[in-house]
Amino acid sequence: MSGNALTANTAMQCPHGGQVRATPSNTRAKSDAHLLTSGDTFTVAGCPFTLPPGAPSPCLSVTWIVADLRVTAGSPTLSESAAGMCLSGANVPQGPVSVVTTQRRVGTR
């Protein structure tokens, strides 16, 4: 995969509009902030998703399915073309994560 690198300042959302927040484990490689890797912790806040009978089932976390192949910072780094899946509290896939904005100075592969 390739594209602009995702950093701790990257804005991401779940498919229902919840905000994704990353907690980077990488403390060395950075652009405008520390680069994100597939091994980092990603939490979702404010997801309004409910199941058809009205039972809340918000997105709570993100797992990465596809990360960069050639660049690592402890774990494979993430770029705009990485594929992440938002998960409910029961680890049920609820849709892909969307990258809203990121830095434009550093690209990865």
JSON list of C-alpha atoms in Angstrom, two decimals:
[
{"chain": "A", "resi": 1, "resn": "MET", "atom": "CA", "xyz": [0.00, 0.00, 0.00]},
{"chain": "A", "resi": 2, "resn": "SER", "atom": "CA", "xyz": [1.15, 3.56, -0.40]},
{"chain": "A", "resi": 3, "resn": "GLY", "atom": "CA", "xyz": [0.07, 7.11, 0.21]},
{"chain": "A", "resi": 4, "resn": "ASN", "atom": "CA", "xyz": [0.46, 9.82, 2.81]},
{"chain": "A", "resi": 5, "resn": "ALA", "atom": "CA", "xyz": [1.42, 8.44, 6.20]},
{"chain": "A", "resi": 6, "resn": "LEU", "atom": "CA", "xyz": [-1.16, 8.45, 9.00]},
{"chain": "A", "resi": 7, "resn": "THR", "atom": "CA", "xyz": [-0.03, 10.23, 12.17]},
{"chain": "A", "resi": 8, "resn": "ALA", "atom": "CA", "xyz": [-1.45, 10.84, 15.64]},
{"chain": "A", "resi": 9, "resn": "ASN", "atom": "CA", "xyz": [-2.97, 14.06, 14.19]},
{"chain": "A", "resi": 10, "resn": "THR", "atom": "CA", "xyz": [-4.88, 12.24, 11.42]},
{"chain": "A", "resi": 11, "resn": "ALA", "atom": "CA", "xyz": [-8.66, 12.70, 11.58]},
{"chain": "A", "resi": 12, "resn": "MET", "atom": "CA", "xyz": [-10.58, 9.43, 11.09]},
{"chain": "A", "resi": 13, "resn": "GLN", "atom": "CA", "xyz": [-14.23, 8.37, 11.43]},
{"chain": "A", "resi": 14, "resn": "CYS", "atom": "CA", "xyz": [-16.28, 5.22, 11.70]},
{"chain": "A", "resi": 15, "resn": "PRO", "atom": "CA", "xyz": [-18.95, 4.71, 8.99]},
{"chain": "A", "resi": 16, "resn": "HIS", "atom": "CA", "xyz": [-21.57, 6.22, 11.33]},
{"chain": "A", "resi": 17, "resn": "GLY", "atom": "CA", "xyz": [-19.69, 9.44, 12.11]},
{"chain": "A", "resi": 18, "resn": "GLY", "atom": "CA", "xyz": [-17.94, 8.45, 15.35]},
{"chain": "A", "resi": 19, "resn": "GLN", "atom": "CA", "xyz": [-14.48, 9.92, 15.89]},
{"chain": "A", "resi": 20, "resn": "VAL", "atom": "CA", "xyz": [-11.50, 7.54, 15.83]},
{"chain": "A", "resi": 21, "resn": "ARG", "atom": "CA", "xyz": [-8.67, 8.37, 18.21]},
{"chain": "A", "resi": 22, "resn": "ALA", "atom": "CA", "xyz": [-5.26, 6.71, 17.95]},
{"chain": "A", "resi": 23, "resn": "THR", "atom": "CA", "xyz": [-2.81, 6.06, 20.76]},
{"chain": "A", "resi": 24, "resn": "PRO", "atom": "CA", "xyz": [0.58, 5.62, 19.05]},
{"chain": "A", "resi": 25, "resn": "SER", "atom": "CA", "xyz": [3.13, 3.17, 20.44]},
{"chain": "A", "resi": 26, "resn": "ASN", "atom": "CA", "xyz": [5.86, 4.52, 18.16]},
{"chain": "A", "resi": 27, "resn": "THR", "atom": "CA", "xyz": [7.89, 7.22, 19.93]},
{"chain": "A", "resi": 28, "resn": "ARG", "atom": "CA", "xyz": [10.59, 7.82, 17.33]},
{"chain": "A", "resi": 29, "resn": "ALA", "atom": "CA", "xyz": [9.34, 8.19, 13.74]},
{"chain": "A", "resi": 30, "resn": "LYS", "atom": "CA", "xyz": [7.30, 11.30, 13.12]},
{"chain": "A", "resi": 31, "resn": "SER", "atom": "CA", "xyz": [6.13, 13.82, 10.55]},
{"chain": "A", "resi": 32, "resn": "ASP", "atom": "CA", "xyz": [3.74, 16.40, 12.04]},
{"chain": "A", "resi": 33, "resn": "ALA", "atom": "CA", "xyz": [3.20, 13.87, 14.88]},
{"chain": "A", "resi": 34, "resn": "HIS", "atom": "CA", "xyz": [4.18, 10.26, 15.58]},
{"chain": "A", "resi": 35, "resn": "LEU", "atom": "CA", "xyz": [3.50, 7.84, 12.72]},
{"chain": "A", "resi": 36, "resn": "LEU", "atom": "CA", "xyz": [0.70, 5.34, 13.31]},
{"chain": "A", "resi": 37, "resn": "THR", "atom": "CA", "xyz": [1.25, 1.60, 12.99]},
{"chain": "A", "resi": 38, "resn": "SER", "atom": "CA", "xyz": [-1.04, -1.41, 12.77]},
{"chain": "A", "resi": 39, "resn": "GLY", "atom": "CA", "xyz": [-0.06, -2.31, 16.34]},
{"chain": "A", "resi": 40, "resn": "ASP", "atom": "CA", "xyz": [-1.36, 0.94, 17.86]},
{"chain": "A", "resi": 41, "resn": "THR", "atom": "CA", "xyz": [-4.58, 1.26, 19.85]},
{"chain": "A", "resi": 42, "resn": "PHE", "atom": "CA", "xyz": [-7.55, 2.84, 18.03]},
{"chain": "A", "resi": 43, "resn": "THR", "atom": "CA", "xyz": [-10.75, 3.75, 19.91]},
{"chain": "A", "resi": 44, "resn": "VAL", "atom": "CA", "xyz": [-14.02, 5.16, 18.59]},
{"chain": "A", "resi": 45, "resn": "ALA", "atom": "CA", "xyz": [-16.11, 7.72, 20.48]},
{"chain": "A", "resi": 46, "resn": "GLY", "atom": "CA", "xyz": [-19.55, 9.07, 19.65]},
{"chain": "A", "resi": 47, "resn": "CYS", "atom": "CA", "xyz": [-20.78, 6.34, 17.29]},
{"chain": "A", "resi": 48, "resn": "PRO", "atom": "CA", "xyz": [-24.60, 6.50, 17.19]},
{"chain": "A", "resi": 49, "resn": "PHE", "atom": "CA", "xyz": [-25.18, 3.14, 15.46]},
{"chain": "A", "resi": 50, "resn": "THR", "atom": "CA", "xyz": [-28.10, 1.01, 16.65]},
{"chain": "A", "resi": 51, "resn": "LEU", "atom": "CA", "xyz": [-29.38, -2.38, 15.54]},
{"chain": "A", "resi": 52, "resn": "PRO", "atom": "CA", "xyz": [-32.88, -2.58, 13.95]},
{"chain": "A", "resi": 53, "resn": "PRO", "atom": "CA", "xyz": [-34.84, -3.13, 17.20]},
{"chain": "A", "resi": 54, "resn": "GLY", "atom": "CA", "xyz": [-33.15, 0.01, 18.59]},
{"chain": "A", "resi": 55, "resn": "ALA", "atom": "CA", "xyz": [-30.43, -1.72, 20.60]},
{"chain": "A", "resi": 56, "resn": "PRO", "atom": "CA", "xyz": [-27.21, 0.36, 20.72]},
{"chain": "A", "resi": 57, "resn": "SER", "atom": "CA", "xyz": [-24.27, -1.23, 18.94]},
{"chain": "A", "resi": 58, "resn": "PRO", "atom": "CA", "xyz": [-21.67, 1.53, 18.59]},
{"chain": "A", "resi": 59, "resn": "CYS", "atom": "CA", "xyz": [-18.28, 1.12, 16.96]},
{"chain": "A", "resi": 60, "resn": "LEU", "atom": "CA", "xyz": [-15.68, 0.99, 19.77]},
{"chain": "A", "resi": 61, "resn": "SER", "atom": "CA", "xyz": [-12.38, 0.03, 18.15]},
{"chain": "A", "resi": 62, "resn": "VAL", "atom": "CA", "xyz": [-10.54, -0.34, 14.85]},
{"chain": "A", "resi": 63, "resn": "THR", "atom": "CA", "xyz": [-8.48, -3.27, 13.61]},
{"chain": "A", "resi": 64, "resn": "TRP", "atom": "CA", "xyz": [-6.25, -2.91, 10.55]},
{"chain": "A", "resi": 65, "resn": "ILE", "atom": "CA", "xyz": [-6.55, -5.52, 7.81]},
{"chain": "A", "resi": 66, "resn": "VAL", "atom": "CA", "xyz": [-4.07, -4.06, 5.31]},
{"chain": "A", "resi": 67, "resn": "ALA", "atom": "CA", "xyz": [-1.02, -1.99, 6.34]},
{"chain": "A", "resi": 68, "resn": "ASP", "atom": "CA", "xyz": [2.08, -0.73, 4.55]},
{"chain": "A", "resi": 69, "resn": "LEU", "atom": "CA", "xyz": [4.34, -3.47, 3.21]},
{"chain": "A", "resi": 70, "resn": "ARG", "atom": "CA", "xyz": [7.74, -1.79, 3.12]},
{"chain": "A", "resi": 71, "resn": "VAL", "atom": "CA", "xyz": [7.83, 0.69, 5.99]},
{"chain": "A", "resi": 72, "resn": "THR", "atom": "CA", "xyz": [7.80, -0.21, 9.68]},
{"chain": "A", "resi": 73, "resn": "ALA", "atom": "CA", "xyz": [8.15, 1.65, 12.96]},
{"chain": "A", "resi": 74, "resn": "GLY", "atom": "CA", "xyz": [8.06, -1.37, 15.26]},
{"chain": "A", "resi": 75, "resn": "SER", "atom": "CA", "xyz": [4.97, -2.63, 13.36]},
{"chain": "A", "resi": 76, "resn": "PRO", "atom": "CA", "xyz": [3.92, -1.89, 9.77]},
{"chain": "A", "resi": 77, "resn": "THR", "atom": "CA", "xyz": [3.02, 1.78, 9.33]},
{"chain": "A", "resi": 78, "resn": "LEU", "atom": "CA", "xyz": [-0.35, 2.99, 8.07]},
{"chain": "A", "resi": 79, "resn": "SER", "atom": "CA", "xyz": [-1.07, 5.20, 5.07]},
{"chain": "A", "resi": 80, "resn": "GLU", "atom": "CA", "xyz": [-4.21, 6.58, 3.41]},
{"chain": "A", "resi": 81, "resn": "SER", "atom": "CA", "xyz": [-4.55, 3.36, 1.41]},
{"chain": "A", "resi": 82, "resn": "ALA", "atom": "CA", "xyz": [-4.50, 1.12, 4.52]},
{"chain": "A", "resi": 83, "resn": "ALA", "atom": "CA", "xyz": [-7.73, -0.77, 5.23]},
{"chain": "A", "resi": 84, "resn": "GLY", "atom": "CA", "xyz": [-9.20, -0.73, 8.73]},
{"chain": "A", "resi": 85, "resn": "MET", "atom": "CA", "xyz": [-12.43, -2.23, 10.05]},
{"chain": "A", "resi": 86, "resn": "CYS", "atom": "CA", "xyz": [-14.50, -0.69, 12.85]},
{"chain": "A", "resi": 87, "resn": "LEU", "atom": "CA", "xyz": [-15.69, -3.18, 15.46]},
{"chain": "A", "resi": 88, "resn": "SER", "atom": "CA", "xyz": [-18.50, -3.19, 18.01]},
{"chain": "A", "resi": 89, "resn": "GLY", "atom": "CA", "xyz": [-17.99, -4.13, 21.66]},
{"chain": "A", "resi": 90, "resn": "ALA", "atom": "CA", "xyz": [-18.71, -7.76, 20.65]},
{"chain": "A", "resi": 91, "resn": "ASN", "atom": "CA", "xyz": [-15.97, -7.52, 17.96]},
{"chain": "A", "resi": 92, "resn": "VAL", "atom": "CA", "xyz": [-18.56, -7.57, 15.17]},
{"chain": "A", "resi": 93, "resn": "PRO", "atom": "CA", "xyz": [-17.34, -5.76, 12.00]},
{"chain": "A", "resi": 94, "resn": "GLN", "atom": "CA", "xyz": [-19.45, -2.64, 11.38]},
{"chain": "A", "resi": 95, "resn": "GLY", "atom": "CA", "xyz": [-17.75, -1.07, 8.36]},
{"chain": "A", "resi": 96, "resn": "PRO", "atom": "CA", "xyz": [-14.51, 0.52, 7.16]},
{"chain": "A", "resi": 97, "resn": "VAL", "atom": "CA", "xyz": [-12.72, 3.37, 8.88]},
{"chain": "A", "resi": 98, "resn": "SER", "atom": "CA", "xyz": [-12.54, 6.60, 6.83]},
{"chain": "A", "resi": 99, "resn": "VAL", "atom": "CA", "xyz": [-9.49, 8.86, 6.78]},
{"chain": "A", "resi": 100, "resn": "VAL", "atom": "CA", "xyz": [-10.80, 12.44, 6.78]},
{"chain": "A", "resi": 101, "resn": "THR", "atom": "CA", "xyz": [-7.54, 14.43, 6.83]},
{"chain": "A", "resi": 102, "resn": "THR", "atom": "CA", "xyz": [-3.85, 13.67, 7.24]},
{"chain": "A", "resi": 103, "resn": "GLN", "atom": "CA", "xyz": [-0.47, 15.30, 6.71]},
{"chain": "A", "resi": 104, "resn": "ARG", "atom": "CA", "xyz": [0.98, 15.69, 3.20]},
{"chain": "A", "resi": 105, "resn": "ARG", "atom": "CA", "xyz": [4.73, 15.73, 3.87]},
{"chain": "A", "resi": 106, "resn": "VAL", "atom": "CA", "xyz": [5.59, 12.04, 4.36]},
{"chain": "A", "resi": 107, "resn": "GLY", "atom": "CA", "xyz": [4.51, 9.16, 2.16]},
{"chain": "A", "resi": 108, "resn": "THR", "atom": "CA", "xyz": [4.89, 5.44, 2.85]},
{"chain": "A", "resi": 109, "resn": "ARG", "atom": "CA", "xyz": [4.68, 2.20, 0.90]}
]
